[in-house]
PDB file of N, CA and C in Angstrom:
ATOM      1  N   UNK A  61      -3.689  -5.682  25.987  1.00 64.00           N
ATOM      2  CA  UNK A  61      -5.098  -6.270  25.849  1.00 64.00           C
ATOM      3  C   UNK A  61      -5.752  -5.173  27.375  1.00 64.00           C
ATOM      4  N   UNK A  62      -6.739  -4.796  26.913  1.00 69.00           N
ATOM      5  CA  UNK A  62      -7.522  -3.810  27.976  1.00 69.00           C
ATOM      6  C   UNK A  62      -8.438  -4.926  29.061  1.00 69.00           C
ATOM      7  N   UNK A  63      -8.980  -5.940  28.131  1.00 68.00           N
ATOM      8  CA  UNK A  63      -9.640  -6.704  29.165  1.00 68.00           C
ATOM      9  C   UNK A  63      -8.953  -7.431  30.193  1.00 68.00           C
ATOM     10  N   UNK A  64      -7.967  -8.088  29.627  1.00 73.00           N
ATOM     11  CA  UNK A  64      -7.077  -8.397  30.848  1.00 73.00           C
ATOM     12  C   UNK A  64      -6.388  -7.856  31.900  1.00 73.00           C
ATOM     13  N   UNK A  65      -6.104  -6.733  31.477  1.00 80.00           N
ATOM     14  CA  UNK A  65      -5.439  -6.050  32.220  1.00 80.00           C
ATOM     15  C   UNK A  65      -6.363  -5.088  33.115  1.00 80.00           C
ATOM     16  N   UNK A  66      -7.741  -5.492  33.012  1.00 79.00           N
ATOM     17  CA  UNK A  66      -8.755  -4.776  33.800  1.00 79.00           C
ATOM     18  C   UNK A  66      -9.269  -3.264  33.429  1.00 79.00           C
ATOM     19  N   UNK A  67      -8.617  -2.755  32.691  1.00 85.00           N
ATOM     20  CA  UNK A  67      -8.882  -1.381  31.932  1.00 85.00           C
ATOM     21  C   UNK A  67     -10.470  -1.486  31.477  1.00 85.00           C
ATOM     22  N   UNK A  68     -10.877  -2.162  30.940  1.00 86.00           N
ATOM     23  CA  UNK A  68     -12.310  -2.237  30.539  1.00 86.00           C
ATOM     24  C   UNK A  68     -13.036  -3.365  31.419  1.00 86.00           C
ATOM     25  N   UNK A  69     -14.393  -2.915  31.550  1.00 86.00           N
ATOM     26  CA  UNK A  69     -15.310  -3.969  32.127  1.00 86.00           C
ATOM     27  C   UNK A  69     -15.721  -5.100  31.332  1.00 86.00           C
ATOM     28  N   UNK A  70     -16.089  -6.111  31.921  1.00 83.00           N
ATOM     29  CA  UNK A  70     -16.824  -7.056  30.764  1.00 83.00           C
ATOM     30  C   UNK A  70     -17.900  -6.193  30.380  1.00 83.00           C
ATOM     31  N   UNK A  71     -18.756  -5.735  31.100  1.00 89.00           N
ATOM     32  CA  UNK A  71     -19.866  -4.745  30.143  1.00 89.00           C
ATOM     33  C   UNK A  71     -19.543  -3.876  29.350  1.00 89.00           C
ATOM     34  N   UNK A  72     -18.476  -3.443  29.600  1.00 90.00           N
ATOM     35  CA  UNK A  72     -17.813  -2.192  28.185  1.00 90.00           C
ATOM     36  C   UNK A  72     -17.357  -3.102  26.938  1.00 90.00           C
ATOM     37  N   UNK A  73     -16.818  -4.364  27.241  1.00 85.00           N
ATOM     38  CA  UNK A  73     -16.151  -5.167  26.187  1.00 85.00           C
ATOM     39  C   UNK A  73     -17.516  -5.993  25.550  1.00 85.00           C
ATOM     40  N   UNK A  74     -18.545  -6.223  26.209  1.00 86.00           N
ATOM     41  CA  UNK A  74     -19.962  -6.754  25.456  1.00 86.00           C
ATOM     42  C   UNK A  74     -20.502  -5.487  24.726  1.00 86.00           C
ATOM     43  N   UNK A  75     -20.393  -4.471  25.251  1.00 92.00           N
ATOM     44  CA  UNK A  75     -21.059  -3.388  24.556  1.00 92.00           C
ATOM     45  C   UNK A  75     -20.124  -2.890  23.123  1.00 92.00           C
ATOM     46  N   UNK A  76     -19.149  -3.014  23.027  1.00 91.00           N
ATOM     47  CA  UNK A  76     -17.699  -2.712  22.343  1.00 91.00           C
ATOM     48  C   UNK A  76     -18.209  -3.754  21.005  1.00 91.00           C
ATOM     49  N   UNK A  77     -18.318  -4.908  21.418  1.00 88.00           N
ATOM     50  CA  UNK A  77     -18.405  -6.297  20.291  1.00 88.00           C
ATOM     51  C   UNK A  77     -19.833  -6.199  19.994  1.00 88.00           C
ATOM     52  N   UNK A  78     -20.985  -5.477  20.487  1.00 92.00           N
ATOM     53  CA  UNK A  78     -22.516  -5.450  19.904  1.00 92.00           C
ATOM     54  C   UNK A  78     -22.595  -4.399  19.033  1.00 92.00           C
ATOM     55  N   UNK A  79     -21.871  -3.357  19.418  1.00 96.00           N
ATOM     56  CA  UNK A  79     -21.686  -2.042  18.664  1.00 96.00           C
ATOM     57  C   UNK A  79     -20.931  -2.271  16.996  1.00 96.00           C
ATOM     58  N   UNK A  80     -19.751  -2.986  17.261  1.00 94.00           N
ATOM     59  CA  UNK A  80     -19.284  -3.325  16.010  1.00 94.00           C
ATOM     60  C   UNK A  80     -19.900  -4.413  15.269  1.00 94.00           C
ATOM     61  N   UNK A  81     -20.363  -5.283  15.872  1.00 93.00           N
ATOM     62  CA  UNK A  81     -21.249  -5.887  14.759  1.00 93.00           C
ATOM     63  C   UNK A  81     -22.492  -5.621  14.276  1.00 93.00           C
ATOM     64  N   UNK A  82     -23.018  -4.563  15.012  1.00 96.00           N
ATOM     65  CA  UNK A  82     -24.197  -4.196  14.257  1.00 96.00           C
ATOM     66  C   UNK A  82     -23.874  -2.891  13.297  1.00 96.00           C
ATOM     67  N   UNK A  83     -22.805  -2.390  13.448  1.00 97.00           N
ATOM     68  CA  UNK A  83     -21.950  -1.556  12.459  1.00 97.00           C
ATOM     69  C   UNK A  83     -21.646  -2.178  11.020  1.00 97.00           C
ATOM     70  N   UNK A  84     -21.090  -3.444  11.524  1.00 94.00           N
ATOM     71  CA  UNK A  84     -20.731  -4.255  10.107  1.00 94.00           C
ATOM     72  C   UNK A  84     -21.990  -4.735   9.504  1.00 94.00           C
ATOM     73  N   UNK A  85     -22.755  -5.099  10.089  1.00 95.00           N
ATOM     74  CA  UNK A  85     -24.287  -5.515   9.634  1.00 95.00           C
ATOM     75  C   UNK A  85     -24.942  -4.209   8.691  1.00 95.00           C
ATOM     76  N   UNK A  86     -25.003  -3.033   9.325  1.00 96.00           N
ATOM     77  CA  UNK A  86     -25.561  -2.041   8.819  1.00 96.00           C
ATOM     78  C   UNK A  86     -24.566  -1.275   7.523  1.00 96.00           C
ATOM     79  N   UNK A  87     -23.211  -1.752   7.591  1.00 95.00           N
ATOM     80  CA  UNK A  87     -22.750  -1.112   6.584  1.00 95.00           C
ATOM     81  C   UNK A  87     -22.701  -2.248   5.311  1.00 95.00           C
ATOM     82  N   UNK A  88     -23.290  -3.377   5.536  1.00 93.00           N
ATOM     83  CA  UNK A  88     -23.496  -4.471   4.454  1.00 93.00           C
ATOM     84  C   UNK A  88     -25.156  -3.855   3.815  1.00 93.00           C
ATOM     85  N   UNK A  89     -25.806  -3.561   4.634  1.00 95.00           N
ATOM     86  CA  UNK A  89     -27.055  -3.307   4.193  1.00 95.00           C
ATOM     87  C   UNK A  89     -27.015  -2.061   3.555  1.00 95.00           C
ATOM     88  N   UNK A  90     -26.116  -1.222   3.866  1.00 96.00           N
ATOM     89  CA  UNK A  90     -26.328   0.296   3.329  1.00 96.00           C
ATOM     90  C   UNK A  90     -25.700   0.001   1.694  1.00 96.00           C
ATOM     91  N   UNK A  91     -25.023  -1.081   1.781  1.00 93.00           N
ATOM     92  CA  UNK A  91     -24.089  -1.061   0.477  1.00 93.00           C
ATOM     93  C   UNK A  91     -25.250  -1.885  -0.670  1.00 93.00           C
ATOM     94  N   UNK A  92     -26.289  -2.701   0.044  1.00 93.00           N
ATOM     95  CA  UNK A  92     -27.345  -2.918  -0.536  1.00 93.00           C
ATOM     96  C   UNK A  92     -26.713  -4.226  -1.443  1.00 93.00           C
ATOM     97  N   UNK A  93     -25.747  -4.942  -0.715  1.00 92.00           N
ATOM     98  CA  UNK A  93     -25.005  -6.091  -1.458  1.00 92.00           C
ATOM     99  C   UNK A  93     -25.344  -7.278  -0.608  1.00 92.00           C
ATOM    100  N   UNK A  94     -26.062  -8.317  -1.245  1.00 94.00           N
ATOM    101  CA  UNK A  94     -26.706  -9.270  -0.519  1.00 94.00           C
ATOM    102  C   UNK A  94     -25.318 -10.240  -0.199  1.00 94.00           C
ATOM    103  N   UNK A  95     -24.606 -10.560  -1.148  1.00 94.00           N
ATOM    104  CA  UNK A  95     -23.370 -11.131  -0.595  1.00 94.00           C
ATOM    105  C   UNK A  95     -22.285 -10.532   0.486  1.00 94.00           C
ATOM    106  N   UNK A  96     -22.338  -9.454   0.785  1.00 93.00           N
ATOM    107  CA  UNK A  96     -21.621  -9.032   2.064  1.00 93.00           C
ATOM    108  C   UNK A  96     -22.449  -9.115   3.356  1.00 93.00           C
ATOM    109  N   UNK A  97     -23.824  -8.965   2.942  1.00 95.00           N
ATOM    110  CA  UNK A  97     -24.959  -8.975   4.428  1.00 95.00           C
ATOM    111  C   UNK A  97     -24.751 -10.649   4.528  1.00 95.00           C
ATOM    112  N   UNK A  98     -24.752 -11.364   3.847  1.00 93.00           N
ATOM    113  CA  UNK A  98     -24.852 -12.839   4.209  1.00 93.00           C
ATOM    114  C   UNK A  98     -23.275 -13.149   4.501  1.00 93.00           C
ATOM    115  N   UNK A  99     -22.482 -12.660   4.102  1.00 93.00           N
ATOM    116  CA  UNK A  99     -20.894 -12.622   4.517  1.00 93.00           C
ATOM    117  C   UNK A  99     -20.760 -12.345   6.055  1.00 93.00           C
ATOM    118  N   UNK A 100     -21.543 -10.937   6.363  1.00 93.00           N
ATOM    119  CA  UNK A 100     -21.281 -10.709   7.957  1.00 93.00           C
ATOM    120  C   UNK A 100     -22.035 -11.496   8.533  1.00 93.00           C
ATOM    121  N   UNK A 101     -23.240 -11.974   8.434  1.00 93.00           N
ATOM    122  CA  UNK A 101     -24.096 -12.881   9.177  1.00 93.00           C
ATOM    123  C   UNK A 101     -23.199 -14.287   9.470  1.00 93.00           C
ATOM    124  N   UNK A 102     -23.133 -14.918   8.173  1.00 92.00           N
ATOM    125  CA  UNK A 102     -21.913 -15.875   8.332  1.00 92.00           C
ATOM    126  C   UNK A 102     -20.853 -15.923   9.102  1.00 92.00           C
ATOM    127  N   UNK A 103     -20.121 -14.835   9.244  1.00 90.00           N
ATOM    128  CA  UNK A 103     -18.892 -14.558  10.111  1.00 90.00           C
ATOM    129  C   UNK A 103     -19.496 -14.578  11.799  1.00 90.00           C
ATOM    130  N   UNK A 104     -20.550 -13.621  11.741  1.00 90.00           N
ATOM    131  CA  UNK A 104     -21.136 -13.324  13.169  1.00 90.00           C
ATOM    132  C   UNK A 104     -21.452 -14.683  13.729  1.00 90.00           C
ATOM    133  N   UNK A 105     -22.257 -15.718  13.111  1.00 87.00           N
ATOM    134  CA  UNK A 105     -22.624 -16.565  13.547  1.00 87.00           C
ATOM    135  C   UNK A 105     -21.479 -17.610  14.062  1.00 87.00           C
ATOM    136  N   UNK A 106     -20.554 -17.974  13.074  1.00 85.00           N
ATOM    137  CA  UNK A 106     -19.206 -18.547  13.112  1.00 85.00           C
ATOM    138  C   UNK A 106     -18.738 -17.770  14.685  1.00 85.00           C
ATOM    139  N   UNK A 107     -18.303 -16.647  14.556  1.00 84.00           N
ATOM    140  CA  UNK A 107     -17.668 -16.220  15.538  1.00 84.00           C
ATOM    141  C   UNK A 107     -18.151 -16.541  16.830  1.00 84.00           C
ATOM    142  N   UNK A 108     -19.373 -16.387  17.084  1.00 82.00           N
ATOM    143  CA  UNK A 108     -20.434 -16.499  18.159  1.00 82.00           C
ATOM    144  C   UNK A 108     -20.061 -17.945  18.460  1.00 82.00           C
ATOM    145  N   UNK A 109     -20.394 -18.908  17.405  1.00 80.00           N
ATOM    146  CA  UNK A 109     -20.233 -20.367  17.963  1.00 80.00           C
ATOM    147  C   UNK A 109     -18.941 -21.064  18.294  1.00 80.00           C
ATOM    148  N   UNK A 110     -17.795 -20.226  18.028  1.00 82.00           N
ATOM    149  CA  UNK A 110     -16.373 -20.529  18.692  1.00 82.00           C
ATOM    150  C   UNK A 110     -16.199 -19.588  19.770  1.00 82.00           C
ATOM    151  N   UNK A 111     -16.947 -18.682  20.224  1.00 80.00           N
ATOM    152  CA  UNK A 111     -16.964 -18.221  21.991  1.00 80.00           C
ATOM    153  C   UNK A 111     -17.771 -18.203  22.868  1.00 80.00           C
ATOM    154  N   UNK A 112     -19.012 -18.589  22.463  1.00 79.00           N
ATOM    155  CA  UNK A 112     -20.419 -18.295  23.296  1.00 79.00           C
ATOM    156  C   UNK A 112     -19.866 -19.379  24.071  1.00 79.00           C
ATOM    157  N   UNK A 113     -20.479 -19.355  25.149  1.00 79.00           N
ATOM    158  CA  UNK A 113     -20.694 -20.399  26.215  1.00 79.00           C
ATOM    159  C   UNK A 113     -22.220 -20.805  26.418  1.00 79.00           C
ATOM    160  N   UNK A 114     -22.506 -21.639  25.134  1.00 77.00           N
ATOM    161  CA  UNK A 114     -23.814 -22.315  25.259  1.00 77.00           C
ATOM    162  C   UNK A 114     -24.012 -23.465  24.748  1.00 77.00           C
ATOM    163  N   UNK A 115     -24.874 -24.082  25.113  1.00 77.00           N
ATOM    164  CA  UNK A 115     -24.785 -25.805  24.624  1.00 77.00           C
ATOM    165  C   UNK A 115     -24.250 -26.174  23.211  1.00 77.00           C
ATOM    166  N   UNK A 116     -23.367 -26.915  23.329  1.00 75.00           N
ATOM    167  CA  UNK A 116     -23.061 -27.443  21.276  1.00 75.00           C
ATOM    168  C   UNK A 116     -22.164 -26.007  20.962  1.00 75.00           C
ATOM    169  N   UNK A 117     -21.991 -25.165  21.675  1.00 75.00           N
ATOM    170  CA  UNK A 117     -21.171 -24.214  20.914  1.00 75.00           C
ATOM    171  C   UNK A 117     -19.484 -24.016  21.859  1.00 75.00           C
ATOM    172  N   UNK A 118     -19.006 -22.927  21.803  1.00 76.00           N
ATOM    173  CA  UNK A 118     -17.784 -22.517  22.414  1.00 76.00           C
ATOM    174  C   UNK A 118     -16.978 -23.687  21.766  1.00 76.00           C
ATOM    175  N   UNK A 119     -16.779 -23.647  20.300  1.00 77.00           N
ATOM    176  CA  UNK A 119     -16.020 -24.635  19.453  1.00 77.00           C
ATOM    177  C   UNK A 119     -14.419 -24.523  19.742  1.00 77.00           C
ATOM    178  N   UNK A 120     -14.054 -23.392  20.572  1.00 81.00           N
ATOM    179  CA  UNK A 120     -12.574 -23.249  20.292  1.00 81.00           C
ATOM    180  C   UNK A 120     -12.053 -24.175  21.736  1.00 81.00           C
ATOM    181  N   UNK A 121     -13.033 -25.296  22.270  1.00 81.00           N
ATOM    182  CA  UNK A 121     -12.508 -26.257  23.188  1.00 81.00           C
ATOM    183  C   UNK A 121     -12.045 -27.392  22.281  1.00 81.00           C
ATOM    184  N   UNK A 122     -12.604 -27.605  21.356  1.00 82.00           N
ATOM    185  CA  UNK A 122     -12.302 -28.463  20.032  1.00 82.00           C
ATOM    186  C   UNK A 122     -11.321 -28.154  19.295  1.00 82.00           C
ATOM    187  N   UNK A 123     -10.186 -28.990  18.866  1.00 87.00           N
ATOM    188  CA  UNK A 123      -9.152 -28.695  18.536  1.00 87.00           C
ATOM    189  C   UNK A 123      -9.597 -28.374  16.625  1.00 87.00           C
ATOM    190  N   UNK A 124     -10.266 -29.683  16.289  1.00 90.00           N
ATOM    191  CA  UNK A 124     -10.812 -29.713  14.964  1.00 90.00           C
ATOM    192  C   UNK A 124     -11.693 -28.358  14.688  1.00 90.00           C
ATOM    193  N   UNK A 125     -12.716 -28.360  15.548  1.00 83.00           N
ATOM    194  CA  UNK A 125     -13.611 -27.130  15.310  1.00 83.00           C
ATOM    195  C   UNK A 125     -12.708 -25.978  15.256  1.00 83.00           C
ATOM    196  N   UNK A 126     -11.834 -25.585  16.224  1.00 86.00           N
ATOM    197  CA  UNK A 126     -11.279 -24.065  16.332  1.00 86.00           C
ATOM    198  C   UNK A 126     -10.647 -24.289  14.928  1.00 86.00           C
ATOM    199  N   UNK A 127      -9.900 -25.293  14.493  1.00 89.00           N
ATOM    200  CA  UNK A 127      -9.258 -25.133  13.131  1.00 89.00           C
ATOM    201  C   UNK A 127     -10.158 -24.822  11.978  1.00 89.00           C
ATOM    202  N   UNK A 128     -11.061 -25.350  12.136  1.00 86.00           N
ATOM    203  CA  UNK A 128     -12.376 -25.206  10.809  1.00 86.00           C
ATOM    204  C   UNK A 128     -12.824 -23.481  10.893  1.00 86.00           C
ATOM    205  N   UNK A 129     -12.993 -23.071  12.130  1.00 85.00           N
ATOM    206  CA  UNK A 129     -13.343 -21.811  12.349  1.00 85.00           C
ATOM    207  C   UNK A 129     -12.308 -20.966  12.381  1.00 85.00           C
ATOM    208  N   UNK A 130     -11.103 -21.314  12.365  1.00 87.00           N
ATOM    209  CA  UNK A 130      -9.759 -20.200  11.630  1.00 87.00           C
ATOM    210  C   UNK A 130      -9.890 -19.980  10.307  1.00 87.00           C
ATOM    211  N   UNK A 131      -9.972 -21.627   9.696  1.00 88.00           N
ATOM    212  CA  UNK A 131      -9.831 -21.216   8.047  1.00 88.00           C
ATOM    213  C   UNK A 131     -11.103 -20.598   7.642  1.00 88.00           C
ATOM    214  N   UNK A 132     -12.443 -20.864   8.227  1.00 85.00           N
ATOM    215  CA  UNK A 132     -13.680 -20.325   7.572  1.00 85.00           C
ATOM    216  C   UNK A 132     -13.431 -18.543   7.782  1.00 85.00           C
ATOM    217  N   UNK A 133     -12.956 -18.384   9.309  1.00 85.00           N
ATOM    218  CA  UNK A 133     -13.398 -17.114   9.710  1.00 85.00           C
ATOM    219  C   UNK A 133     -12.302 -15.903   8.956  1.00 85.00           C
ATOM    220  N   UNK A 134     -11.078 -16.605   8.514  1.00 87.00           N
ATOM    221  CA  UNK A 134      -9.867 -15.908   8.106  1.00 87.00           C
ATOM    222  C   UNK A 134      -9.616 -15.992   6.959  1.00 87.00           C
ATOM    223  N   UNK A 135     -10.177 -17.254   6.305  1.00 86.00           N
ATOM    224  CA  UNK A 135      -9.665 -17.635   4.826  1.00 86.00           C
ATOM    225  C   UNK A 135     -10.794 -17.406   3.982  1.00 86.00           C
ATOM    226  N   UNK A 136     -11.967 -17.920   4.377  1.00 86.00           N
ATOM    227  CA  UNK A 136     -12.930 -17.929   3.273  1.00 86.00           C
ATOM    228  C   UNK A 136     -14.295 -16.967   3.449  1.00 86.00           C
ATOM    229  N   UNK A 137     -14.730 -16.902   4.474  1.00 86.00           N
ATOM    230  CA  UNK A 137     -15.930 -15.914   4.762  1.00 86.00           C
ATOM    231  C   UNK A 137     -15.351 -14.503   4.488  1.00 86.00           C
ATOM    232  N   UNK A 138     -14.110 -14.014   4.765  1.00 87.00           N
ATOM    233  CA  UNK A 138     -13.914 -12.611   4.018  1.00 87.00           C
ATOM    234  C   UNK A 138     -13.947 -12.227   2.855  1.00 87.00           C
ATOM    235  N   UNK A 139     -13.232 -13.342   2.163  1.00 91.00           N
ATOM    236  CA  UNK A 139     -12.741 -12.823   0.750  1.00 91.00           C
ATOM    237  C   UNK A 139     -13.881 -13.565  -0.206  1.00 91.00           C
ATOM    238  N   UNK A 140     -14.613 -14.593  -0.126  1.00 90.00           N
ATOM    239  CA  UNK A 140     -15.803 -15.180  -1.063  1.00 90.00           C
ATOM    240  C   UNK A 140     -16.787 -13.981  -1.290  1.00 90.00           C
ATOM    241  N   UNK A 141     -17.746 -13.679  -0.044  1.00 90.00           N
ATOM    242  CA  UNK A 141     -18.283 -12.483  -0.214  1.00 90.00           C
ATOM    243  C   UNK A 141     -18.080 -11.206  -0.971  1.00 90.00           C
ATOM    244  N   UNK A 142     -16.892 -10.626  -0.330  1.00 90.00           N
ATOM    245  CA  UNK A 142     -16.326  -9.704  -1.294  1.00 90.00           C
ATOM    246  C   UNK A 142     -16.145 -10.052  -2.508  1.00 90.00           C
ATOM    247  N   UNK A 143     -15.689 -11.138  -2.921  1.00 92.00           N
ATOM    248  CA  UNK A 143     -15.486 -11.561  -4.451  1.00 92.00           C
ATOM    249  C   UNK A 143     -16.884 -11.385  -5.003  1.00 92.00           C
ATOM    250  N   UNK A 144     -17.808 -11.881  -4.516  1.00 91.00           N
ATOM    251  CA  UNK A 144     -19.237 -11.728  -5.465  1.00 91.00           C
ATOM    252  C   UNK A 144     -19.680 -10.549  -5.397  1.00 91.00           C
ATOM    253  N   UNK A 145     -19.168  -9.714  -4.145  1.00 89.00           N
ATOM    254  CA  UNK A 145     -19.905  -8.433  -4.135  1.00 89.00           C
ATOM    255  C   UNK A 145     -19.188  -7.467  -5.454  1.00 89.00           C
ATOM    256  N   UNK A 146     -17.637  -7.625  -5.313  1.00 91.00           N
ATOM    257  CA  UNK A 146     -17.132  -6.927  -6.772  1.00 91.00           C
ATOM    258  C   UNK A 146     -17.594  -7.208  -7.811  1.00 91.00           C
ATOM    259  N   UNK A 147     -17.823  -8.600  -8.087  1.00 91.00           N
ATOM    260  CA  UNK A 147     -18.442  -8.780  -9.472  1.00 91.00           C
ATOM    261  C   UNK A 147     -19.638  -8.345  -9.853  1.00 91.00           C
ATOM    262  N   UNK A 148     -20.439  -8.181  -9.079  1.00 82.00           N
ATOM    263  CA  UNK A 148     -21.618  -7.677  -9.257  1.00 82.00           C
ATOM    264  C   UNK A 148     -22.238  -5.938  -9.126  1.00 82.00           C
ATOM    265  N   UNK A 149     -21.320  -5.599  -7.830  1.00 75.00           N
ATOM    266  CA  UNK A 149     -21.374  -4.055  -7.768  1.00 75.00           C
ATOM    267  C   UNK A 149     -20.325  -3.367  -8.417  1.00 75.00           C
TER     268      UNK A 149
END
């Protein structure tokens, strides 16, 4: 874990996260696939709500919301948009 060990600074980790999010969104847009674009946007929203320290967010504090996030982020969000993408494209 580079952040926990101090190998990367918090600014570097934030930059890596933003670049990864933008690359995922750009890839979905370049494929011209509305299901993938929507899937990436929903995944980014849920993962931000899970981790961000903003009012009414930081869902990992609540065990029910953390479980819902895990089900959606690992079980539904990646597979459902990809299924619809494959059906159309």
